[in-house]
């Protein structure tokens, strides 16, 4: 049996407290969802990126370019700055048109 000093060391406290405890009493993940940054640094970027892969090459092309292939799967989809700016501009134009249409219809 371990001597008392080793058995009661603070580093063993969490393990000792949770061993055999009911599941609802064990420490668990926070209620609010973790950020992308937290997930990346908890599990490592490559493992995280595989969970965010697009379904197919066509899907990756639909989302935006460029992409990186690893083991036949999309590792990451990174929008080009110009494309992002263009999409925002289109969204803003659509929003303005929609608001003008609403004003005319009233």
PDB file of C-alpha atoms in Angstrom:
ATOM      1  CA  UNK A   1       0.000   0.000   0.000  1.00  0.00           C
ATOM      2  CA  UNK A   2       1.255   3.504  -0.807  1.00  0.00           C
ATOM      3  CA  UNK A   3       2.362   5.644   2.070  1.00  0.00           C
ATOM      4  CA  UNK A   4      -0.069   8.325   3.174  1.00  0.00           C
ATOM      5  CA  UNK A   5       2.025  11.188   1.696  1.00  0.00           C
ATOM      6  CA  UNK A   6       1.784   9.687  -1.801  1.00  0.00           C
ATOM      7  CA  UNK A   7      -1.838   8.590  -1.421  1.00  0.00           C
ATOM      8  CA  UNK A   8      -2.994  12.058  -0.307  1.00  0.00           C
ATOM      9  CA  UNK A   9      -0.898  14.080  -2.761  1.00  0.00           C
ATOM     10  CA  UNK A  10      -2.977  16.881  -4.426  1.00  0.00           C
ATOM     11  CA  UNK A  11      -2.215  15.553  -7.917  1.00  0.00           C
ATOM     12  CA  UNK A  12      -4.192  12.399  -7.074  1.00  0.00           C
ATOM     13  CA  UNK A  13      -7.190  14.280  -5.646  1.00  0.00           C
ATOM     14  CA  UNK A  14      -9.283  14.409  -8.829  1.00  0.00           C
ATOM     15  CA  UNK A  15      -8.752  10.726  -9.543  1.00  0.00           C
ATOM     16  CA  UNK A  16      -9.539   9.743  -5.955  1.00  0.00           C
ATOM     17  CA  UNK A  17     -12.663  11.921  -5.818  1.00  0.00           C
ATOM     18  CA  UNK A  18     -14.149  10.624  -9.057  1.00  0.00           C
ATOM     19  CA  UNK A  19     -13.272   6.923  -8.804  1.00  0.00           C
ATOM     20  CA  UNK A  20     -16.485   4.996  -8.259  1.00  0.00           C
ATOM     21  CA  UNK A  21     -18.597   8.164  -8.086  1.00  0.00           C
ATOM     22  CA  UNK A  22     -21.942   8.217  -9.903  1.00  0.00           C
ATOM     23  CA  UNK A  23     -21.635   9.574 -13.455  1.00  0.00           C
ATOM     24  CA  UNK A  24     -23.651  12.714 -12.720  1.00  0.00           C
ATOM     25  CA  UNK A  25     -21.182  13.642  -9.943  1.00  0.00           C
ATOM     26  CA  UNK A  26     -18.079  13.334 -12.143  1.00  0.00           C
ATOM     27  CA  UNK A  27     -16.585  16.461 -13.706  1.00  0.00           C
ATOM     28  CA  UNK A  28     -17.846  16.936 -17.267  1.00  0.00           C
ATOM     29  CA  UNK A  29     -17.435  19.278 -20.204  1.00  0.00           C
ATOM     30  CA  UNK A  30     -18.855  22.803 -19.850  1.00  0.00           C
ATOM     31  CA  UNK A  31     -22.473  23.354 -20.868  1.00  0.00           C
ATOM     32  CA  UNK A  32     -21.620  26.007 -23.486  1.00  0.00           C
ATOM     33  CA  UNK A  33     -20.083  24.650 -26.696  1.00  0.00           C
ATOM     34  CA  UNK A  34     -16.329  24.927 -27.051  1.00  0.00           C
ATOM     35  CA  UNK A  35     -14.849  27.300 -29.577  1.00  0.00           C
ATOM     36  CA  UNK A  36     -12.996  26.048 -32.629  1.00  0.00           C
ATOM     37  CA  UNK A  37      -9.758  27.264 -31.030  1.00  0.00           C
ATOM     38  CA  UNK A  38     -10.387  25.256 -27.846  1.00  0.00           C
ATOM     39  CA  UNK A  39     -11.196  22.082 -29.774  1.00  0.00           C
ATOM     40  CA  UNK A  40      -8.104  22.473 -31.968  1.00  0.00           C
ATOM     41  CA  UNK A  41      -5.814  22.825 -28.980  1.00  0.00           C
ATOM     42  CA  UNK A  42      -7.502  20.105 -26.968  1.00  0.00           C
ATOM     43  CA  UNK A  43      -7.199  17.368 -29.605  1.00  0.00           C
ATOM     44  CA  UNK A  44      -4.601  18.673 -32.030  1.00  0.00           C
ATOM     45  CA  UNK A  45      -5.316  20.500 -35.284  1.00  0.00           C
ATOM     46  CA  UNK A  46      -5.081  17.597 -37.741  1.00  0.00           C
ATOM     47  CA  UNK A  47      -7.504  15.457 -35.760  1.00  0.00           C
ATOM     48  CA  UNK A  48      -9.923  18.375 -35.460  1.00  0.00           C
ATOM     49  CA  UNK A  49      -9.709  19.256 -39.148  1.00  0.00           C
ATOM     50  CA  UNK A  50     -10.761  15.750 -40.177  1.00  0.00           C
ATOM     51  CA  UNK A  51     -14.074  16.220 -38.332  1.00  0.00           C
ATOM     52  CA  UNK A  52     -14.790  19.395 -40.331  1.00  0.00           C
ATOM     53  CA  UNK A  53     -14.186  17.848 -43.739  1.00  0.00           C
ATOM     54  CA  UNK A  54     -16.534  18.509 -46.624  1.00  0.00           C
ATOM     55  CA  UNK A  55     -18.562  15.585 -47.961  1.00  0.00           C
ATOM     56  CA  UNK A  56     -16.937  15.512 -51.384  1.00  0.00           C
ATOM     57  CA  UNK A  57     -14.761  17.391 -53.852  1.00  0.00           C
ATOM     58  CA  UNK A  58     -17.902  18.957 -55.356  1.00  0.00           C
ATOM     59  CA  UNK A  59     -18.966  20.141 -51.910  1.00  0.00           C
ATOM     60  CA  UNK A  60     -15.527  21.660 -51.316  1.00  0.00           C
ATOM     61  CA  UNK A  61     -15.715  23.462 -54.654  1.00  0.00           C
ATOM     62  CA  UNK A  62     -19.188  24.732 -53.797  1.00  0.00           C
ATOM     63  CA  UNK A  63     -17.983  26.080 -50.441  1.00  0.00           C
ATOM     64  CA  UNK A  64     -14.888  27.861 -51.777  1.00  0.00           C
ATOM     65  CA  UNK A  65     -11.270  27.343 -52.741  1.00  0.00           C
ATOM     66  CA  UNK A  66      -8.504  26.462 -51.994  1.00  0.00           C
ATOM     67  CA  UNK A  67      -8.694  23.171 -50.120  1.00  0.00           C
ATOM     68  CA  UNK A  68      -6.118  20.631 -48.970  1.00  0.00           C
ATOM     69  CA  UNK A  69      -6.543  16.882 -49.508  1.00  0.00           C
ATOM     70  CA  UNK A  70      -5.293  14.413 -46.872  1.00  0.00           C
ATOM     71  CA  UNK A  71      -5.998  10.683 -47.205  1.00  0.00           C
ATOM     72  CA  UNK A  72      -8.670  11.379 -49.813  1.00  0.00           C
ATOM     73  CA  UNK A  73     -10.580  13.795 -47.565  1.00  0.00           C
ATOM     74  CA  UNK A  74     -10.798  17.571 -47.421  1.00  0.00           C
ATOM     75  CA  UNK A  75      -8.642  18.742 -44.524  1.00  0.00           C
ATOM     76  CA  UNK A  76      -9.529  22.416 -44.563  1.00  0.00           C
ATOM     77  CA  UNK A  77     -11.476  24.828 -46.705  1.00  0.00           C
ATOM     78  CA  UNK A  78     -10.032  28.335 -46.660  1.00  0.00           C
ATOM     79  CA  UNK A  79     -11.989  31.086 -48.422  1.00  0.00           C
ATOM     80  CA  UNK A  80      -9.975  33.485 -50.559  1.00  0.00           C
ATOM     81  CA  UNK A  81     -10.175  37.091 -49.318  1.00  0.00           C
ATOM     82  CA  UNK A  82     -11.542  38.425 -52.608  1.00  0.00           C
ATOM     83  CA  UNK A  83     -14.270  35.789 -52.644  1.00  0.00           C
ATOM     84  CA  UNK A  84     -15.289  36.560 -49.064  1.00  0.00           C
ATOM     85  CA  UNK A  85     -15.458  40.287 -49.850  1.00  0.00           C
ATOM     86  CA  UNK A  86     -17.520  39.552 -52.965  1.00  0.00           C
ATOM     87  CA  UNK A  87     -19.960  37.381 -51.002  1.00  0.00           C
ATOM     88  CA  UNK A  88     -20.403  40.080 -48.337  1.00  0.00           C
ATOM     89  CA  UNK A  89     -20.989  42.693 -51.013  1.00  0.00           C
ATOM     90  CA  UNK A  90     -23.630  40.467 -52.667  1.00  0.00           C
ATOM     91  CA  UNK A  91     -25.319  39.847 -49.294  1.00  0.00           C
ATOM     92  CA  UNK A  92     -25.380  43.577 -48.539  1.00  0.00           C
ATOM     93  CA  UNK A  93     -26.841  44.353 -51.972  1.00  0.00           C
ATOM     94  CA  UNK A  94     -29.528  41.684 -51.480  1.00  0.00           C
ATOM     95  CA  UNK A  95     -30.335  43.124 -48.064  1.00  0.00           C
ATOM     96  CA  UNK A  96     -30.646  46.668 -49.420  1.00  0.00           C
ATOM     97  CA  UNK A  97     -32.862  45.446 -52.289  1.00  0.00           C
ATOM     98  CA  UNK A  98     -35.055  43.534 -49.843  1.00  0.00           C
ATOM     99  CA  UNK A  99     -35.455  46.574 -47.588  1.00  0.00           C
ATOM    100  CA  UNK A 100     -36.324  48.796 -50.569  1.00  0.00           C
ATOM    101  CA  UNK A 101     -38.906  46.237 -51.723  1.00  0.00           C
ATOM    102  CA  UNK A 102     -40.461  46.198 -48.242  1.00  0.00           C
ATOM    103  CA  UNK A 103     -40.654  50.013 -48.165  1.00  0.00           C
ATOM    104  CA  UNK A 104     -42.331  50.077 -51.597  1.00  0.00           C
ATOM    105  CA  UNK A 105     -44.862  47.407 -50.589  1.00  0.00           C
ATOM    106  CA  UNK A 106     -45.953  49.283 -47.450  1.00  0.00           C
TER     107      UNK A 106
END
